Amino acid sequence: MSNQAAWILEPKGNPLVVKEAPMPKAGKGEIVIKNHAVAVNPVDWKIQDYGIFLQKYPNICGTDVAGEVYDVGEGVTHVKKGDRVLGHAFSLATNNPAQGGYQLYTLCNALVVAKIPSGLDYNSASVLPLAISTASACLFKKETLALPLPTTASKPSSSGKSVLVWGGSSSVGATAIQLAAGAGHKVVSIASKHNIDKVKDLGAAAVFDYKSPTVAEDIVAALEGTEFAGVCDCIATPDALKAWAPVYKKLGGRYGSVLPHEKGLPEGIEGTGVFAPSVALADKYVGDAVWGKWVPEALESGALKALPGPVVIKGGLSSVQKGYDEQKKGVSFGKIVVEL
């Protein structure tokens, strides 16, 4: 059996080069996935354009994979060879090319691998892994919003707590809404006008047009009578921060952000940007609750939907570069997926 990958050969290497890659082997607590679909995220083309994050070259990027279990390491009991799964690939955390998603076989930390139900195809499943880890880190880590974790995928009782998800139609935002609502928290969000109904369908109690001149006041009114935990910032631009800061000034709370805010944070606010792989590493208590328990149940019951859905590019690994280029142009309520 041989493996191939779409390699980034050097800093700012463009285009990606498809060539042979070592065949990974599962060690203790690891799983090798034979990939059927891989999703593209903004971080991928940013690495290529700006030469950031990777400490070692040549390397293999890609964080979202879906496929079948090929090899299972010692101590792994929740999946077996041949199972259909999705997984969060970690090469950005480890700089180990074997753990990159853009190859035929990917080595994954077993904690961030979950079975997928028969009704969920690989292309759709691949949109979720990074979003699950990132949203979980924003919502549940002690350093971010510290919200109570979900305990079951059945309809939860209300916690009395609330959260503002800024960017509800993004991949992380859509998953954050489902996770927070699935833990019993009231969710208010924002989106483009044409995506408001789609975001509301994910479980948000109220969704507002982010361009509305009264968006901050509307959000504050919608959160009345709840214990406001804070803001899950899934956009993390200076403009986004400027837009949600008035909500904090009125209601308090904390924040968790998909990227660190280097300046402009409201005085006194506590929180941080997140590192998604931490849910399986330093913050394993989050990964255990979300990936280990909630995700498999929620996928099976339909409480977790694979949205925004896949915008599929065919052609295998040689089309990953095209995926980068398409993602860079922007996609509304969709996620670029390369079918292998």
mmCIF file of C-alpha atoms in Angstrom:
data_model
loop_
_atom_site.group_PDB
_atom_site.id
_atom_site.type_symbol
_atom_site.label_atom_id
_atom_site.label_comp_id
_atom_site.label_asym_id
_atom_site.label_seq_id
_atom_site.Cartn_x
_atom_site.Cartn_y
_atom_site.Cartn_z
ATOM 1 C CA MET A 1 0.000 0.000 0.000
ATOM 2 C CA SER A 2 1.406 3.417 -0.923
ATOM 3 C CA ASN A 3 0.542 6.910 0.213
ATOM 4 C CA GLN A 4 0.519 10.217 -1.655
ATOM 5 C CA ALA A 5 0.137 13.788 -0.421
ATOM 6 C CA ALA A 6 -0.236 17.370 -1.594
ATOM 7 C CA TRP A 7 2.984 18.795 -0.138
ATOM 8 C CA ILE A 8 3.925 22.384 0.591
ATOM 9 C CA LEU A 9 7.648 22.133 -0.136
ATOM 10 C CA GLU A 10 8.906 25.438 1.274
ATOM 11 C CA PRO A 11 7.640 28.637 2.909
ATOM 12 C CA LYS A 12 5.110 30.265 0.535
ATOM 13 C CA GLY A 13 5.444 27.242 -1.775
ATOM 14 C CA ASN A 14 2.907 27.568 -4.582
ATOM 15 C CA PRO A 15 1.530 25.415 -6.093
ATOM 16 C CA LEU A 16 1.276 22.410 -3.805
ATOM 17 C CA VAL A 17 3.115 19.382 -5.196
ATOM 18 C CA VAL A 18 1.502 15.942 -5.246
ATOM 19 C CA LYS A 19 4.031 13.183 -4.648
ATOM 20 C CA GLU A 20 4.671 10.103 -2.555
ATOM 21 C CA ALA A 21 4.445 10.306 1.245
ATOM 22 C CA PRO A 22 5.431 7.847 3.986
ATOM 23 C CA MET A 23 2.682 5.461 5.049
ATOM 24 C CA PRO A 24 1.668 6.403 8.616
ATOM 25 C CA LYS A 25 1.356 3.783 11.356
ATOM 26 C CA ALA A 26 -0.924 4.166 14.362
ATOM 27 C CA GLY A 27 0.824 4.360 17.719
ATOM 28 C CA LYS A 28 -0.755 4.347 21.171
ATOM 29 C CA GLY A 29 -3.942 6.415 21.192
ATOM 30 C CA GLU A 30 -3.786 7.026 17.433
ATOM 31 C CA ILE A 31 -5.791 6.117 14.343
ATOM 32 C CA VAL A 32 -4.869 6.086 10.649
ATOM 33 C CA ILE A 33 -7.731 7.193 8.405
ATOM 34 C CA LYS A 34 -7.966 6.328 4.718
ATOM 35 C CA ASN A 35 -9.326 9.645 3.504
ATOM 36 C CA HIS A 36 -12.316 9.938 1.172
ATOM 37 C CA ALA A 37 -12.829 13.708 1.558
ATOM 38 C CA VAL A 38 -10.800 16.616 2.944
ATOM 39 C CA ALA A 39 -12.080 20.130 3.645
ATOM 40 C CA VAL A 40 -10.217 23.391 3.049
ATOM 41 C CA ASN A 41 -9.961 26.159 5.651
ATOM 42 C CA PRO A 42 -8.734 29.780 5.440
ATOM 43 C CA VAL A 43 -5.643 28.894 7.471
ATOM 44 C CA ASP A 44 -4.428 26.677 4.600
ATOM 45 C CA TRP A 45 -4.035 29.392 1.980
ATOM 46 C CA LYS A 46 -2.789 31.835 4.612
ATOM 47 C CA ILE A 47 0.066 29.434 5.380
ATOM 48 C CA GLN A 48 0.839 29.288 1.676
ATOM 49 C CA ASP A 49 0.579 33.045 1.086
ATOM 50 C CA TYR A 50 2.293 34.324 4.224
ATOM 51 C CA GLY A 51 4.630 31.516 5.299
ATOM 52 C CA ILE A 52 3.115 31.389 8.808
ATOM 53 C CA PHE A 53 2.553 28.659 11.436
ATOM 54 C CA LEU A 54 4.566 25.772 9.979
ATOM 55 C CA GLN A 55 7.996 25.331 11.567
ATOM 56 C CA LYS A 56 9.143 22.523 9.288
ATOM 57 C CA TYR A 57 9.247 22.017 5.498
ATOM 58 C CA PRO A 58 8.362 20.139 3.396
ATOM 59 C CA ASN A 59 5.054 19.534 5.175
ATOM 60 C CA ILE A 60 1.432 18.552 4.676
ATOM 61 C CA CYS A 61 -1.414 20.833 5.745
ATOM 62 C CA GLY A 62 -5.106 20.041 6.115
ATOM 63 C CA THR A 63 -7.134 19.717 9.312
ATOM 64 C CA ASP A 64 -10.494 18.225 8.243
ATOM 65 C CA VAL A 65 -10.724 14.605 7.065
ATOM 66 C CA ALA A 66 -13.415 11.974 6.616
ATOM 67 C CA GLY A 67 -12.907 8.389 5.548
ATOM 68 C CA GLU A 68 -12.556 4.880 6.901
ATOM 69 C CA VAL A 69 -10.388 3.580 9.708
ATOM 70 C CA TYR A 70 -7.318 1.863 8.245
ATOM 71 C CA ASP A 71 -5.195 1.234 11.357
ATOM 72 C CA VAL A 72 -5.941 1.409 15.086
ATOM 73 C CA GLY A 73 -3.289 1.920 17.757
ATOM 74 C CA GLU A 74 -3.022 0.507 21.262
ATOM 75 C CA GLY A 75 -5.731 1.616 23.677
ATOM 76 C CA VAL A 76 -8.237 2.746 21.045
ATOM 77 C CA THR A 77 -11.604 1.097 21.631
ATOM 78 C CA HIS A 78 -14.296 3.409 20.220
ATOM 79 C CA VAL A 79 -13.593 2.610 16.552
ATOM 80 C CA LYS A 80 -12.298 -0.371 14.596
ATOM 81 C CA LYS A 81 -10.800 -0.960 11.157
ATOM 82 C CA GLY A 82 -13.336 -0.259 8.419
ATOM 83 C CA ASP A 83 -15.503 2.138 10.456
ATOM 84 C CA ARG A 84 -16.642 5.347 8.743
ATOM 85 C CA VAL A 85 -15.244 8.326 10.661
ATOM 86 C CA LEU A 86 -14.391 12.008 10.636
ATOM 87 C CA GLY A 87 -11.223 13.343 12.233
ATOM 88 C CA HIS A 88 -9.312 16.489 13.144
ATOM 89 C CA ALA A 89 -5.779 16.354 11.708
ATOM 90 C CA PHE A 90 -3.014 18.023 13.733
ATOM 91 C CA SER A 91 0.051 18.745 11.575
ATOM 92 C CA LEU A 92 -0.216 22.474 12.377
ATOM 93 C CA ALA A 93 0.216 21.603 16.051
ATOM 94 C CA THR A 94 2.906 18.947 15.731
ATOM 95 C CA ASN A 95 4.675 19.850 12.456
ATOM 96 C CA ASN A 96 4.527 16.117 11.724
ATOM 97 C CA PRO A 97 3.563 15.629 8.039
ATOM 98 C CA ALA A 98 1.983 12.259 8.874
ATOM 99 C CA GLN A 99 -0.709 14.196 10.738
ATOM 100 C CA GLY A 100 -1.645 16.445 7.793
ATOM 101 C CA GLY A 101 -5.004 16.028 6.096
ATOM 102 C CA TYR A 102 -4.043 16.470 2.443
ATOM 103 C CA GLN A 103 -2.944 12.911 1.794
ATOM 104 C CA LEU A 104 -4.505 9.530 1.160
ATOM 105 C CA TYR A 105 -3.801 8.270 4.700
ATOM 106 C CA THR A 106 -3.710 10.549 7.763
ATOM 107 C CA LEU A 107 -2.561 9.846 11.321
ATOM 108 C CA CYS A 108 -5.002 11.277 13.897
ATOM 109 C CA ASN A 109 -5.175 11.588 17.671
ATOM 110 C CA ALA A 110 -7.932 9.102 18.543
ATOM 111 C CA LEU A 111 -9.729 11.547 20.847
ATOM 112 C CA VAL A 112 -10.679 13.775 17.896
ATOM 113 C CA VAL A 113 -12.004 10.956 15.697
ATOM 114 C CA ALA A 114 -15.696 10.026 15.763
ATOM 115 C CA LYS A 115 -17.893 7.554 13.918
ATOM 116 C CA ILE A 116 -20.283 8.973 11.349
ATOM 117 C CA PRO A 117 -23.782 7.568 10.796
ATOM 118 C CA SER A 118 -24.730 5.787 7.591
ATOM 119 C CA GLY A 119 -26.860 8.703 6.423
ATOM 120 C CA LEU A 120 -23.951 11.164 6.440
ATOM 121 C CA ASP A 121 -21.688 11.088 3.376
ATOM 122 C CA TYR A 122 -17.939 11.661 3.578
ATOM 123 C CA ASN A 123 -18.011 15.023 1.789
ATOM 124 C CA SER A 124 -20.496 16.427 4.294
ATOM 125 C CA ALA A 125 -18.756 14.879 7.309
ATOM 126 C CA SER A 126 -15.432 16.485 6.402
ATOM 127 C CA VAL A 127 -16.758 20.015 7.039
ATOM 128 C CA LEU A 128 -16.980 19.429 10.796
ATOM 129 C CA PRO A 129 -13.766 18.391 12.611
ATOM 130 C CA LEU A 130 -11.800 21.658 12.923
ATOM 131 C CA ALA A 131 -15.043 23.530 13.563
ATOM 132 C CA ILE A 132 -15.941 21.156 16.411
ATOM 133 C CA SER A 133 -12.553 21.567 18.108
ATOM 134 C CA THR A 134 -12.384 25.339 17.601
ATOM 135 C CA ALA A 135 -15.956 26.007 18.721
ATOM 136 C CA SER A 136 -15.457 23.756 21.758
ATOM 137 C CA ALA A 137 -12.319 25.634 22.760
ATOM 138 C CA CYS A 138 -14.097 28.995 22.415
ATOM 139 C CA LEU A 139 -17.148 27.956 24.415
ATOM 140 C CA PHE A 140 -16.005 25.555 27.101
ATOM 141 C CA LYS A 141 -12.373 26.127 28.087
ATOM 142 C CA LYS A 142 -11.789 27.713 31.498
ATOM 143 C CA GLU A 143 -9.708 30.448 29.811
ATOM 144 C CA THR A 144 -12.499 31.397 27.381
ATOM 145 C CA LEU A 145 -16.248 31.354 28.140
ATOM 146 C CA ALA A 146 -16.112 28.461 30.623
ATOM 147 C CA LEU A 147 -19.673 27.400 29.747
ATOM 148 C CA PRO A 148 -20.958 24.099 31.162
ATOM 149 C CA LEU A 149 -20.193 21.249 28.756
ATOM 150 C CA PRO A 150 -22.874 19.289 26.896
ATOM 151 C CA THR A 151 -23.775 16.023 28.588
ATOM 152 C CA THR A 152 -26.211 14.382 26.188
ATOM 153 C CA ALA A 153 -27.423 14.831 22.636
ATOM 154 C CA SER A 154 -31.063 14.583 23.734
ATOM 155 C CA LYS A 155 -32.915 17.876 24.245
ATOM 156 C CA PRO A 156 -31.165 19.589 27.171
ATOM 157 C CA SER A 157 -32.840 21.614 29.902
ATOM 158 C CA SER A 158 -32.100 25.337 29.922
ATOM 159 C CA SER A 159 -28.954 26.364 31.777
ATOM 160 C CA GLY A 160 -30.116 29.969 32.158
ATOM 161 C CA LYS A 161 -26.863 31.042 30.512
ATOM 162 C CA SER A 162 -26.467 32.752 27.147
ATOM 163 C CA VAL A 163 -23.782 33.378 24.537
ATOM 164 C CA LEU A 164 -23.333 35.639 21.528
ATOM 165 C CA VAL A 165 -21.888 33.770 18.534
ATOM 166 C CA TRP A 166 -20.416 36.401 16.223
ATOM 167 C CA GLY A 167 -20.403 34.950 12.689
ATOM 168 C CA GLY A 168 -23.120 32.315 12.779
ATOM 169 C CA SER A 169 -22.892 31.366 9.102
ATOM 170 C CA SER A 170 -19.170 30.551 9.276
ATOM 171 C CA SER A 171 -18.078 26.949 9.747
ATOM 172 C CA VAL A 172 -16.991 27.493 13.359
ATOM 173 C CA GLY A 173 -19.983 29.722 14.084
ATOM 174 C CA ALA A 174 -22.531 27.205 12.801
ATOM 175 C CA THR A 175 -20.965 24.479 14.927
ATOM 176 C CA ALA A 176 -20.683 26.758 17.975
ATOM 177 C CA ILE A 177 -24.409 27.503 17.795
ATOM 178 C CA GLN A 178 -25.244 23.796 17.701
ATOM 179 C CA LEU A 179 -22.812 22.982 20.518
ATOM 180 C CA ALA A 180 -23.982 25.792 22.799
ATOM 181 C CA ALA A 181 -27.665 25.100 22.159
ATOM 182 C CA GLY A 182 -26.941 21.406 22.647
ATOM 183 C CA ALA A 183 -25.594 22.197 26.108
ATOM 184 C CA GLY A 184 -28.765 24.093 27.041
ATOM 185 C CA HIS A 185 -27.476 27.632 26.575
ATOM 186 C CA LYS A 186 -29.424 30.409 24.836
ATOM 187 C CA VAL A 187 -27.653 31.485 21.648
ATOM 188 C CA VAL A 188 -27.923 34.836 19.894
ATOM 189 C CA SER A 189 -26.002 35.309 16.653
ATOM 190 C CA ILE A 190 -25.406 37.550 13.642
ATOM 191 C CA ALA A 191 -25.200 36.828 9.926
ATOM 192 C CA SER A 192 -25.695 38.390 6.528
ATOM 193 C CA LYS A 193 -29.337 39.166 5.849
ATOM 194 C CA HIS A 194 -29.682 36.306 3.334
ATOM 195 C CA ASN A 195 -28.321 33.750 5.830
ATOM 196 C CA ILE A 196 -30.408 34.716 8.879
ATOM 197 C CA ASP A 197 -33.014 31.943 8.511
ATOM 198 C CA LYS A 198 -30.319 29.302 7.899
ATOM 199 C CA VAL A 199 -28.483 30.333 11.061
ATOM 200 C CA LYS A 200 -31.692 30.388 13.103
ATOM 201 C CA ASP A 201 -32.378 26.819 11.971
ATOM 202 C CA LEU A 202 -29.119 25.741 13.651
ATOM 203 C CA GLY A 203 -30.634 26.479 17.064
ATOM 204 C CA ALA A 204 -30.073 30.189 17.654
ATOM 205 C CA ALA A 205 -32.876 31.894 19.592
ATOM 206 C CA ALA A 206 -32.351 35.124 17.650
ATOM 207 C CA VAL A 207 -30.202 36.127 14.670
ATOM 208 C CA PHE A 208 -29.580 39.698 13.531
ATOM 209 C CA ASP A 209 -28.234 41.322 10.377
ATOM 210 C CA TYR A 210 -24.669 42.288 11.226
ATOM 211 C CA LYS A 211 -24.975 45.395 9.042
ATOM 212 C CA SER A 212 -27.946 46.773 10.989
ATOM 213 C CA PRO A 213 -27.135 50.081 12.726
ATOM 214 C CA THR A 214 -28.963 48.816 15.838
ATOM 215 C CA VAL A 215 -27.375 45.354 15.942
ATOM 216 C CA ALA A 216 -25.713 45.825 19.364
ATOM 217 C CA GLU A 217 -28.907 47.171 20.956
ATOM 218 C CA ASP A 218 -30.958 44.368 19.407
ATOM 219 C CA ILE A 219 -28.561 41.741 20.771
ATOM 220 C CA VAL A 220 -28.637 43.219 24.278
ATOM 221 C CA ALA A 221 -32.444 43.212 24.236
ATOM 222 C CA ALA A 222 -32.541 39.578 23.060
ATOM 223 C CA LEU A 223 -30.233 38.526 25.910
ATOM 224 C CA GLU A 224 -32.319 40.169 28.624
ATOM 225 C CA GLY A 225 -33.136 37.888 31.541
ATOM 226 C CA THR A 226 -30.210 35.511 30.977
ATOM 227 C CA GLU A 227 -26.799 35.090 32.572
ATOM 228 C CA PHE A 228 -24.541 36.291 29.749
ATOM 229 C CA ALA A 229 -21.354 34.209 29.461
ATOM 230 C CA GLY A 230 -19.822 36.328 26.701
ATOM 231 C CA VAL A 231 -18.864 36.372 23.043
ATOM 232 C CA CYS A 232 -17.713 33.489 20.851
ATOM 233 C CA ASP A 233 -15.988 35.475 18.094
ATOM 234 C CA CYS A 234 -15.835 33.326 14.959
ATOM 235 C CA ILE A 235 -14.738 36.186 12.676
ATOM 236 C CA ALA A 236 -11.960 37.761 14.776
ATOM 237 C CA THR A 237 -11.305 40.838 12.654
ATOM 238 C CA PRO A 238 -10.904 44.390 14.006
ATOM 239 C CA ASP A 239 -14.319 45.243 12.532
ATOM 240 C CA ALA A 240 -15.946 42.288 14.290
ATOM 241 C CA LEU A 241 -14.399 43.297 17.607
ATOM 242 C CA LYS A 242 -15.564 46.877 17.170
ATOM 243 C CA ALA A 243 -19.092 45.622 16.452
ATOM 244 C CA TRP A 244 -19.480 43.320 19.469
ATOM 245 C CA ALA A 245 -17.570 45.418 22.015
ATOM 246 C CA PRO A 246 -20.693 47.507 22.887
ATOM 247 C CA VAL A 247 -22.479 44.288 23.926
ATOM 248 C CA TYR A 248 -19.680 43.524 26.382
ATOM 249 C CA LYS A 249 -19.723 47.073 27.713
ATOM 250 C CA LYS A 250 -23.430 46.694 28.458
ATOM 251 C CA LEU A 251 -23.564 43.094 29.700
ATOM 252 C CA GLY A 252 -20.025 42.096 30.716
ATOM 253 C CA GLY A 253 -18.957 38.496 30.177
ATOM 254 C CA ARG A 254 -15.847 36.938 28.667
ATOM 255 C CA TYR A 255 -14.703 36.106 25.146
ATOM 256 C CA GLY A 256 -13.233 33.274 23.116
ATOM 257 C CA SER A 257 -11.925 34.013 19.637
ATOM 258 C CA VAL A 258 -10.812 31.923 16.668
ATOM 259 C CA LEU A 259 -7.736 34.171 16.422
ATOM 260 C CA PRO A 260 -6.082 36.353 19.070
ATOM 261 C CA HIS A 261 -7.109 40.005 19.165
ATOM 262 C CA GLU A 262 -3.821 41.885 19.432
ATOM 263 C CA LYS A 263 -5.385 45.276 20.139
ATOM 264 C CA GLY A 264 -8.719 47.004 20.572
ATOM 265 C CA LEU A 265 -10.178 44.719 23.254
ATOM 266 C CA PRO A 266 -12.524 46.451 25.712
ATOM 267 C CA GLU A 267 -10.834 47.335 28.984
ATOM 268 C CA GLY A 268 -11.175 44.643 31.624
ATOM 269 C CA ILE A 269 -12.456 41.837 29.395
ATOM 270 C CA GLU A 270 -11.062 38.366 30.032
ATOM 271 C CA GLY A 271 -10.644 35.589 27.495
ATOM 272 C CA THR A 272 -8.286 34.534 24.734
ATOM 273 C CA GLY A 273 -7.817 33.354 21.181
ATOM 274 C CA VAL A 274 -7.912 29.579 20.941
ATOM 275 C CA PHE A 275 -5.677 26.782 19.709
ATOM 276 C CA ALA A 276 -8.087 24.114 18.469
ATOM 277 C CA PRO A 277 -5.888 21.005 19.079
ATOM 278 C CA SER A 278 -5.768 21.897 22.794
ATOM 279 C CA VAL A 279 -9.100 20.091 23.275
ATOM 280 C CA ALA A 280 -7.225 16.804 22.825
ATOM 281 C CA LEU A 281 -4.024 17.922 24.555
ATOM 282 C CA ALA A 282 -3.844 20.380 27.481
ATOM 283 C CA ASP A 283 -7.639 20.745 27.674
ATOM 284 C CA LYS A 284 -8.532 17.094 27.283
ATOM 285 C CA TYR A 285 -11.550 17.500 29.577
ATOM 286 C CA VAL A 286 -13.190 19.456 26.738
ATOM 287 C CA GLY A 287 -12.335 16.866 24.084
ATOM 288 C CA ASP A 288 -13.552 14.006 26.276
ATOM 289 C CA ALA A 289 -16.957 15.624 26.783
ATOM 290 C CA VAL A 290 -17.464 16.959 23.263
ATOM 291 C CA TRP A 291 -15.666 14.545 20.921
ATOM 292 C CA GLY A 292 -15.826 11.501 23.180
ATOM 293 C CA LYS A 293 -19.484 11.703 24.154
ATOM 294 C CA TRP A 294 -21.567 14.435 22.537
ATOM 295 C CA VAL A 295 -20.416 14.363 18.900
ATOM 296 C CA PRO A 296 -21.128 10.660 18.147
ATOM 297 C CA GLU A 297 -24.568 10.879 19.781
ATOM 298 C CA ALA A 298 -25.400 14.217 18.164
ATOM 299 C CA LEU A 299 -24.415 13.035 14.688
ATOM 300 C CA GLU A 300 -26.557 9.926 15.104
ATOM 301 C CA SER A 301 -29.584 11.840 16.415
ATOM 302 C CA GLY A 302 -29.283 14.767 14.010
ATOM 303 C CA ALA A 303 -28.614 17.257 16.811
ATOM 304 C CA LEU A 304 -25.318 18.088 15.048
ATOM 305 C CA LYS A 305 -25.749 18.916 11.379
ATOM 306 C CA ALA A 306 -22.855 19.121 8.899
ATOM 307 C CA LEU A 307 -23.406 22.765 8.033
ATOM 308 C CA PRO A 308 -22.462 24.926 6.216
ATOM 309 C CA GLY A 309 -22.516 22.114 3.673
ATOM 310 C CA PRO A 310 -19.770 21.022 1.273
ATOM 311 C CA VAL A 311 -18.945 22.796 -1.972
ATOM 312 C CA VAL A 312 -17.326 19.796 -3.643
ATOM 313 C CA ILE A 313 -14.289 19.877 -5.917
ATOM 314 C CA LYS A 314 -13.480 16.578 -7.591
ATOM 315 C CA GLY A 315 -10.098 15.454 -8.860
ATOM 316 C CA GLY A 316 -8.333 14.138 -5.784
ATOM 317 C CA LEU A 317 -5.118 15.516 -4.309
ATOM 318 C CA SER A 318 -4.211 17.381 -7.491
ATOM 319 C CA SER A 319 -7.281 19.584 -6.852
ATOM 320 C CA VAL A 320 -6.273 20.687 -3.339
ATOM 321 C CA GLN A 321 -4.521 23.771 -4.754
ATOM 322 C CA LYS A 322 -7.736 24.638 -6.596
ATOM 323 C CA GLY A 323 -9.517 24.256 -3.269
ATOM 324 C CA TYR A 324 -7.143 26.787 -1.700
ATOM 325 C CA ASP A 325 -7.773 29.234 -4.529
ATOM 326 C CA GLU A 326 -11.560 28.856 -4.336
ATOM 327 C CA GLN A 327 -11.595 29.224 -0.553
ATOM 328 C CA LYS A 328 -9.561 32.408 -0.829
ATOM 329 C CA LYS A 329 -12.252 33.911 -3.082
ATOM 330 C CA GLY A 330 -14.824 33.325 -0.342
ATOM 331 C CA VAL A 331 -17.818 31.021 0.010
ATOM 332 C CA SER A 332 -21.195 32.002 1.491
ATOM 333 C CA PHE A 333 -22.650 29.371 3.848
ATOM 334 C CA GLY A 334 -20.551 26.603 2.349
ATOM 335 C CA LYS A 335 -17.183 24.918 2.844
ATOM 336 C CA ILE A 336 -14.782 23.831 0.103
ATOM 337 C CA VAL A 337 -14.286 20.057 0.130
ATOM 338 C CA VAL A 338 -11.947 18.047 -2.105
ATOM 339 C CA GLU A 339 -13.221 14.566 -2.909
ATOM 340 C CA LEU A 340 -10.459 11.948 -3.028
#
